[in-house]
Short mmCIF file of C-alpha atoms and ligand atoms in Angstrom, two decimals:
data_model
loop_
_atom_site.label_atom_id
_atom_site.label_comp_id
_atom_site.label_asym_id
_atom_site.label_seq_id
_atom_site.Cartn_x
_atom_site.Cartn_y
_atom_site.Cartn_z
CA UNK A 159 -280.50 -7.11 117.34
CA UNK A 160 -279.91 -7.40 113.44
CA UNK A 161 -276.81 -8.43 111.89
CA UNK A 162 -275.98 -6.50 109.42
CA UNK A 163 -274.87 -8.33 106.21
CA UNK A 164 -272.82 -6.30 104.75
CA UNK A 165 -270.28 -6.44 107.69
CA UNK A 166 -270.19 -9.85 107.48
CA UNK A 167 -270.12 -10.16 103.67
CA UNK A 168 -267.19 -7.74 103.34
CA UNK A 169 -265.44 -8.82 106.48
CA UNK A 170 -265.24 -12.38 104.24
CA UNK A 171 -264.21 -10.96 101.65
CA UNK A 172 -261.49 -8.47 103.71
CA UNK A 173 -260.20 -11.98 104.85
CA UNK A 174 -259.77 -13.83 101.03
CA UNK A 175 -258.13 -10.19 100.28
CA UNK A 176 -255.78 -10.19 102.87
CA UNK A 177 -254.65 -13.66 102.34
CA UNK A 178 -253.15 -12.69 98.90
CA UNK A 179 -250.71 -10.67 100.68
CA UNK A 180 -249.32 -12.98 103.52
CA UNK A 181 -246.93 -14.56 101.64
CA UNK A 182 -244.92 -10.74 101.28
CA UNK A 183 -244.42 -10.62 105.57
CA UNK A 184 -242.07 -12.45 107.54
CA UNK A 185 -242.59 -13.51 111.27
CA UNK A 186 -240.85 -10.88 113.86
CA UNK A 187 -237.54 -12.83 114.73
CA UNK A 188 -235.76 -10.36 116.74
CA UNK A 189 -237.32 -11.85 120.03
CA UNK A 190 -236.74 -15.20 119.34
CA UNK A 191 -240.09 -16.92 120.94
CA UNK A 192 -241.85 -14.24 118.19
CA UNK A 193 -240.08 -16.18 115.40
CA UNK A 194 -242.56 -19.36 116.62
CA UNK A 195 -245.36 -17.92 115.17
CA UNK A 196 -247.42 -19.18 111.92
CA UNK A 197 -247.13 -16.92 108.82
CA UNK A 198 -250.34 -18.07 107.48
CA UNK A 199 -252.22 -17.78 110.60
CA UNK A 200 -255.09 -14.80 109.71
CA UNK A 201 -258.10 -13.75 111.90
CA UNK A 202 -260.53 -10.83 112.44
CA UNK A 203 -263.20 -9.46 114.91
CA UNK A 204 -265.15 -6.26 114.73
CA UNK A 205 -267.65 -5.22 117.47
CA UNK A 206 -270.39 -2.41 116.93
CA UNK A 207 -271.91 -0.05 119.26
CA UNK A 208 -274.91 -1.91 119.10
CA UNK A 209 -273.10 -5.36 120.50
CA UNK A 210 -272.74 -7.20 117.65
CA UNK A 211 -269.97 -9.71 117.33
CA UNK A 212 -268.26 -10.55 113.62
CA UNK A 213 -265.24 -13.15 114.13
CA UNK A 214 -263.56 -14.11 111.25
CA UNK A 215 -260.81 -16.59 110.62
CA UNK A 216 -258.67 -17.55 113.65
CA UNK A 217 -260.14 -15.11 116.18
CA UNK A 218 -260.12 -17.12 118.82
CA UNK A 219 -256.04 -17.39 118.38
CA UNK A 220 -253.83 -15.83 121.00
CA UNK A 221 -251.12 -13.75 120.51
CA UNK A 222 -248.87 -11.37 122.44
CA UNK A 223 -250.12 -8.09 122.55
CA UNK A 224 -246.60 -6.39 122.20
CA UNK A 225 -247.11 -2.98 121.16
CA UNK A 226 -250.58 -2.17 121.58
CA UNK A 227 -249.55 -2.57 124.93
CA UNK A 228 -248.34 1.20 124.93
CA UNK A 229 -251.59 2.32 124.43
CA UNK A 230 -252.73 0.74 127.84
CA UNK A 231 -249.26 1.94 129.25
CA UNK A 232 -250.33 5.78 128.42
CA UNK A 233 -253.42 5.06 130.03
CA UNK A 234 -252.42 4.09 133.26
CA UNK A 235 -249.60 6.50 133.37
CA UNK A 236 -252.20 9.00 132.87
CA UNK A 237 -254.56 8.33 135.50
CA UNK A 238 -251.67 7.56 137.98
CA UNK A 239 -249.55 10.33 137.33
CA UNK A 240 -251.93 12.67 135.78
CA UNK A 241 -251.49 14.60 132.52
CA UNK A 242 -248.39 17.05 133.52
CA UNK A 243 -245.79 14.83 134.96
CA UNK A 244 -246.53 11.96 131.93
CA UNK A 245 -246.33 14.56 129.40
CA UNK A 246 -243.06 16.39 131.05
CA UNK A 247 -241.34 12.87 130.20
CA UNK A 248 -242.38 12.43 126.97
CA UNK A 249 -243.68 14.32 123.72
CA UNK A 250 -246.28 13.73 121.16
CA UNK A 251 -244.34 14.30 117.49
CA UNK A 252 -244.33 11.31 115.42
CA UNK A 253 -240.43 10.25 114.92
CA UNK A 254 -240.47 8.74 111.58
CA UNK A 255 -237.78 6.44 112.64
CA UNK A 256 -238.02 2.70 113.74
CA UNK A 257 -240.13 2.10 117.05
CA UNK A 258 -236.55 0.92 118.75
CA UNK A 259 -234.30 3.49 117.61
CA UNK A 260 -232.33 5.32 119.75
CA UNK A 261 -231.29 7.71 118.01
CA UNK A 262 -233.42 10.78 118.67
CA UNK A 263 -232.65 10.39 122.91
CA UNK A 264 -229.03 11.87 121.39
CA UNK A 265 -229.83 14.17 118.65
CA UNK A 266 -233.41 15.74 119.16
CA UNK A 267 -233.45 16.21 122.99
CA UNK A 268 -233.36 13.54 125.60
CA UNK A 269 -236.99 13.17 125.99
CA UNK A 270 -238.68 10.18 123.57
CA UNK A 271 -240.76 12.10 121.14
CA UNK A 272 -244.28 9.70 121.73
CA UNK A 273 -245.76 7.03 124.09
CA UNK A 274 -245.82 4.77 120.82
CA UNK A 275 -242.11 4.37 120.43
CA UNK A 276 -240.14 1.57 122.76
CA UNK A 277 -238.52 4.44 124.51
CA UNK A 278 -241.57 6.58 125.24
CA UNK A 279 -243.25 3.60 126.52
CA UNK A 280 -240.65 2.75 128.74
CA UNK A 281 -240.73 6.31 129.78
CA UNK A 282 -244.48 5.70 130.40
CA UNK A 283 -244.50 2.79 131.96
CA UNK A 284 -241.93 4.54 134.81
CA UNK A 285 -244.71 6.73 135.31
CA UNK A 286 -247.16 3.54 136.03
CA UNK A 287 -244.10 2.20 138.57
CA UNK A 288 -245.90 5.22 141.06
CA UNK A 289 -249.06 2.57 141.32
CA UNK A 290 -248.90 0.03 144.68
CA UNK A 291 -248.82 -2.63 142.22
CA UNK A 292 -247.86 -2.22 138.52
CA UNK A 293 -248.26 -5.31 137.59
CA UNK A 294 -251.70 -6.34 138.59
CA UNK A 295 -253.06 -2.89 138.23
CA UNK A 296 -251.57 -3.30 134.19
CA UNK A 297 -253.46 -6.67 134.29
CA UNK A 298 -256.55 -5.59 135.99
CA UNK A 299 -256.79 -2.77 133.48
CA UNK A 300 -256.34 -5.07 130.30
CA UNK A 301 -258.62 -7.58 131.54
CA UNK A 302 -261.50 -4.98 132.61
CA UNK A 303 -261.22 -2.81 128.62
CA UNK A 304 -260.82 -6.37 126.69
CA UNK A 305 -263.82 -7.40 128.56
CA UNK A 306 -262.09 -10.84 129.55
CA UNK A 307 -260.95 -11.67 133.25
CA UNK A 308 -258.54 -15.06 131.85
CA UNK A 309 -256.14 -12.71 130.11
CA UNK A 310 -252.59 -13.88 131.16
CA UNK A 311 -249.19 -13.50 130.96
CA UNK A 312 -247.02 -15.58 127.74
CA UNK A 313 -244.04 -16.69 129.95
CA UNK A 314 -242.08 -18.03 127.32
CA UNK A 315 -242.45 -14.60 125.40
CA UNK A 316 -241.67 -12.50 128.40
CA UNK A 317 -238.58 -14.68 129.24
CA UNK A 318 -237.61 -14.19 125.71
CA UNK A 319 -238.35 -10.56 125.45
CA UNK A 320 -235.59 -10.24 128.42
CA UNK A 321 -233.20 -12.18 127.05
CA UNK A 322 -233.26 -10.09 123.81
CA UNK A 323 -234.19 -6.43 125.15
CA UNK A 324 -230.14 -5.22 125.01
CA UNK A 325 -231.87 -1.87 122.97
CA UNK A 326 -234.67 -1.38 125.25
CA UNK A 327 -232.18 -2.06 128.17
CA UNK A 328 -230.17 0.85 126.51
CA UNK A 329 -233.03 3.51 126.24
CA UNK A 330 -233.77 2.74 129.74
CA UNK A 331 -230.09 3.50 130.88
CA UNK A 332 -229.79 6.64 128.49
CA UNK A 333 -232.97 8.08 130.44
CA UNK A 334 -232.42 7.13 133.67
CA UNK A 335 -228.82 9.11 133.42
CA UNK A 336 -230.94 12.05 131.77
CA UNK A 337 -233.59 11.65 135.11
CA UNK A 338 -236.89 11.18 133.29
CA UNK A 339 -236.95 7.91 134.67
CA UNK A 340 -237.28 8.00 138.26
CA UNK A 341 -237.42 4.43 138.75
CA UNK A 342 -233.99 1.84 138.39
CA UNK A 343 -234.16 1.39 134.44
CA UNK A 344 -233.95 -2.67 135.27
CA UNK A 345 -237.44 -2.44 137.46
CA UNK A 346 -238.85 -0.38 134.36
CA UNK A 347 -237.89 -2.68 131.05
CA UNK A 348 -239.35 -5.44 133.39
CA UNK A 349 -242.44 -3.76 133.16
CA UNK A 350 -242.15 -2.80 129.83
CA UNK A 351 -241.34 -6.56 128.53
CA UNK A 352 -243.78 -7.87 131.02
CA UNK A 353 -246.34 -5.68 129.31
CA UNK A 354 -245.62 -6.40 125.66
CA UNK A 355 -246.14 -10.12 126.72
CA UNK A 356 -249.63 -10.66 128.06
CA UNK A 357 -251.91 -12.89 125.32
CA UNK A 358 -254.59 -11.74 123.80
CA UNK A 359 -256.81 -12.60 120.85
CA UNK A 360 -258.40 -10.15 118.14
CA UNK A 361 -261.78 -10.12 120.33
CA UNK A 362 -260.19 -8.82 123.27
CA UNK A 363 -258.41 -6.04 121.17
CA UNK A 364 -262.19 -5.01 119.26
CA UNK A 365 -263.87 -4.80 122.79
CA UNK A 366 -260.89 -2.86 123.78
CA UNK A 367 -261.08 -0.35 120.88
CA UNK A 368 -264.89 -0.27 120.70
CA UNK A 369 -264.49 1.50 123.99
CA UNK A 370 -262.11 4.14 122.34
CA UNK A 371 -264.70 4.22 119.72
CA UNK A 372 -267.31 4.81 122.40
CA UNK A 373 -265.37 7.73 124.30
CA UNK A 374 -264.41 5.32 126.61
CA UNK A 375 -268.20 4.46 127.90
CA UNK A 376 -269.19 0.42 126.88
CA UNK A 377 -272.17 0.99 125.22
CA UNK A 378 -273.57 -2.55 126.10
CA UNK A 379 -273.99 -1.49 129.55
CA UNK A 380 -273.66 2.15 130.01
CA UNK A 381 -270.77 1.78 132.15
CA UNK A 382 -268.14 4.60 131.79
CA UNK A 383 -264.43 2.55 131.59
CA UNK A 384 -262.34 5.91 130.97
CA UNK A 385 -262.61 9.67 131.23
CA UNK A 386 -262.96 10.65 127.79
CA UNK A 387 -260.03 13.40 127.83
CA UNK A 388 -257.42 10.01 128.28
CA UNK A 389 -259.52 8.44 125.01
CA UNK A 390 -258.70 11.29 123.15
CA UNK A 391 -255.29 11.29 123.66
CA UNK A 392 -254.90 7.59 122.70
CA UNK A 393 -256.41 8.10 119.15
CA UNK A 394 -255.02 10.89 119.12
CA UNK A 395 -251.44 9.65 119.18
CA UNK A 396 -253.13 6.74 117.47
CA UNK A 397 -253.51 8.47 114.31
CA UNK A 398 -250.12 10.27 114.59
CA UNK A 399 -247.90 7.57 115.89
CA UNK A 400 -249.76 4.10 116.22
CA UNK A 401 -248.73 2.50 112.96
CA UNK A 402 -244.63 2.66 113.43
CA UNK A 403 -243.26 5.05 110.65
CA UNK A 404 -245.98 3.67 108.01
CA UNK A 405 -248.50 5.94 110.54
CA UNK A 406 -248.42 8.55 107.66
CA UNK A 407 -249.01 5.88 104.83
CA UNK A 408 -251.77 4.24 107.15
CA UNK A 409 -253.67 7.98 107.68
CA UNK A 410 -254.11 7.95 104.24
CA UNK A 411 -255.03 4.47 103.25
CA UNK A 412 -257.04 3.31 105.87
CA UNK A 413 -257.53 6.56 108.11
CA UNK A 414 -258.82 4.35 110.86
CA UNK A 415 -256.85 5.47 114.42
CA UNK A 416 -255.19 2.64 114.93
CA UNK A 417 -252.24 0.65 116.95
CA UNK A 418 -250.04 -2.40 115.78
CA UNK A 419 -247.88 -4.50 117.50
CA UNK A 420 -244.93 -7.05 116.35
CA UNK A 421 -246.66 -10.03 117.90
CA UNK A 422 -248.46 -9.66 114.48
CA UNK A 423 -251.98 -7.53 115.77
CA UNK A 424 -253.77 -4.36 114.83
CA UNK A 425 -256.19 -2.73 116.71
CA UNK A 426 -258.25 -0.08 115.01
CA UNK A 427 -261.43 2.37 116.66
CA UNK A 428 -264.26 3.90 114.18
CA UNK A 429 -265.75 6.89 116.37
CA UNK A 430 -268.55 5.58 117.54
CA UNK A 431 -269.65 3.04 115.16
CA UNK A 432 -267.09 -0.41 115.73
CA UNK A 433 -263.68 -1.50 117.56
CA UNK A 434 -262.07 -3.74 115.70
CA UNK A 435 -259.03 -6.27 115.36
CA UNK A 436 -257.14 -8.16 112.94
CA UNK A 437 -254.21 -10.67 113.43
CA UNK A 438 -251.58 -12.09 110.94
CA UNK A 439 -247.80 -12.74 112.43
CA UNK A 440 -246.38 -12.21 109.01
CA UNK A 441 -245.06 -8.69 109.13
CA UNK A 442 -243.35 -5.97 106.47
CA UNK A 443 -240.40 -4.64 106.50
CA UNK A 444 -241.80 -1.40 108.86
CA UNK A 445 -243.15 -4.24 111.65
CA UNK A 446 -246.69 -4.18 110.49
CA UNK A 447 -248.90 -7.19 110.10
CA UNK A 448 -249.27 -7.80 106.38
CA UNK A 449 -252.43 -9.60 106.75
CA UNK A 450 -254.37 -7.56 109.16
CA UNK A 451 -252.97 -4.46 107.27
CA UNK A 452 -255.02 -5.11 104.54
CA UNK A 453 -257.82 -6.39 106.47
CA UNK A 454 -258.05 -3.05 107.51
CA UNK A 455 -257.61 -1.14 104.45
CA UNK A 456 -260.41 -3.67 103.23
CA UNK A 457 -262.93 -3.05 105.41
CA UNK A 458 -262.39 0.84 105.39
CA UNK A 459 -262.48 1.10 101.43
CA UNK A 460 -265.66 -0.74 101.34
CA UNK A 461 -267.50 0.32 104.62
CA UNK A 462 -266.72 3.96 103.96
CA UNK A 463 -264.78 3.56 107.52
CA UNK A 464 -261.96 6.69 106.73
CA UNK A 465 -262.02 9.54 109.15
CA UNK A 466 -262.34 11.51 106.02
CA UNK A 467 -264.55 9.20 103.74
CA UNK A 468 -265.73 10.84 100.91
CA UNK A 469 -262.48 11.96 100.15
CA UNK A 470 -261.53 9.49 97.31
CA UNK A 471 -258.77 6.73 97.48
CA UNK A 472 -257.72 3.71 96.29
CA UNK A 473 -257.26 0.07 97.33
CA UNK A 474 -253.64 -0.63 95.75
N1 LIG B 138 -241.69 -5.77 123.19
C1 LIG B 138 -241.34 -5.31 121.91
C2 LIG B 138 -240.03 -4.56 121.95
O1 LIG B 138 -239.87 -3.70 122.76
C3 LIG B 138 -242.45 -4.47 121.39
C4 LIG B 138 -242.21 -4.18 119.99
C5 LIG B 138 -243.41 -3.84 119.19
O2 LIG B 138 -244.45 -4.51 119.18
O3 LIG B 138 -243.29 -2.82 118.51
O4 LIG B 138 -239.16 -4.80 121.18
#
């Protein structure tokens, strides 16, 4: 199969343009093992429907996945408790507040408003406590959509993610007191944290999305992964929700469906054409990844990736 050059010409230069920015982020600190993490650090992989492979950078560095973990959560918490009872928990509006705030469990109504905020994945993930074994199922699932069977837990993040979860803890509390969780709100966070920590590298997160892109069949061997009413749902709440409160800013810019997580990744999905994944720890103020931000925006300007492209817009 050809490669084709102008991927991996502007994938290059994505990288060089990206690396301007890194400097403006600063490494999540709020989980303490987070704050480890190299600033400068910067890698890239994009997969296309026909199997191709582009790596850029440090690819083959692992990170946690953190958030992007809650589009897996919604996943299994749709095929194990079906589309009703996961949807009865929690809505699908975008919040426009931070992914931890708490606020909106008071003031809206007590049900988190999306799957991609902290509390709707914890909300989520108490759906996915109905499987015989969370944990391996979560693992089993991760492993079988990144396409790698060695995907494993970060310890020392997971450890750390306890020690520090007092809001999550909170959230938990508020909704088991309100009954959408149905599950002790202690056995829940555990899941949550324990989900936010397994490692991954930007690979594993473009085989991932390429399967999104590809309605949730792998096109390299025919095998259907997902049903493709769950894939629509992700990018779906992709679009709306997967970019913290910059998901607005990010439709416009980039319009890729995408999801980003504080351990620094960004995982993107082009309908049918690429999954993709960029990595930078170095994050703005709104808990996006400087660096694979504008890896992102990069590629999308000059590979005509927008969901709308055509439409005209600029690179700022
Ligand atoms: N485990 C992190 C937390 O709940 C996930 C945060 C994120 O990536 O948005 O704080």
């Amino acid at each position: 199969m050809a490669r084709n050059e102008l991927i991996e010409k502007t994938l290059t230069d994505a990288m060089n343009y990206a690396r301007t920015f890194l400097h403006t982020g600063k490494v999540a600190t709020y989980i303490p093992e987070l704050a480890k993490g190299y600033p400068d650090k910067l890698g890239a992989c994009v997969i296309t429907t026909d199997g191709e492979i582009y790596s850029a950078g440090d690819w083959h560095q692992e990170f946690t996945i953190q958030s992007i973990s809650k589009t897996l959560t919604l996943i299994m918490a749709l095929q194990t408790a079906g589309y009703d009872r996961v949807f009865s928990k929690v809505g699908v509006e975008p919040t426009g507040d931070a992914f931890n705030s708490l606020v909106r469990l008071e003031t809206k109504n007590t049900h988190p408003l999306n799957p991609m905020i902290n509390a709707g994945a914890i909300a989520t993930a108490d759906c996915c406590m109905n499987s015989k074994d969370p944990f391996g199922d979560f693992l089993a699932l991760t492993r079988k959509l990144c396409r790698r069977n060695t995907i494993h837990l970060d310890e020392a993040v997971f450890q750390s993610e306890k020690k520090a979860g007092m809001r999550n803890r909170s959230m938990a509390y508020l909704m088991q007191g309100d009954n959408i969780l149905e599950h002790d709100a202690e056995d829940v966070v555990d899941l949550y944290f324990w989900m936010c920590s397994l490692s991954v590298n930007v690979e594993d997160l473009a085989n991932y999305a390429l399967i999104l892109a590809n309605n949730g069949v792998d096109p390299r061997t025919g095998e259907t992964l997902l049903e493709d009413w769950i894939v629509r749902i992700v990018k779906t709440l992709m679009v709306t929700c997967g970019m913290y409160d910059a998901s607005g800013e990010f439709a416009m810019k980039v319009g890729i469906p995408a999801k980003s997580g504080v351990g620094g990744g960004i995982m993107g999905t082009v309908e049918r054409k690429m999954g993709l994944a960029a990595f930078n720890p170095a994050l703005d103020p709104k808990g996006n990844s400087v660096g694979a931000y504008r890896v992102l925006e990069y590629l999308s300007h000059y590979l005509g990736l927008h969901y709308f492209s055509g439409s005209s817009y600029t690179v700022s």
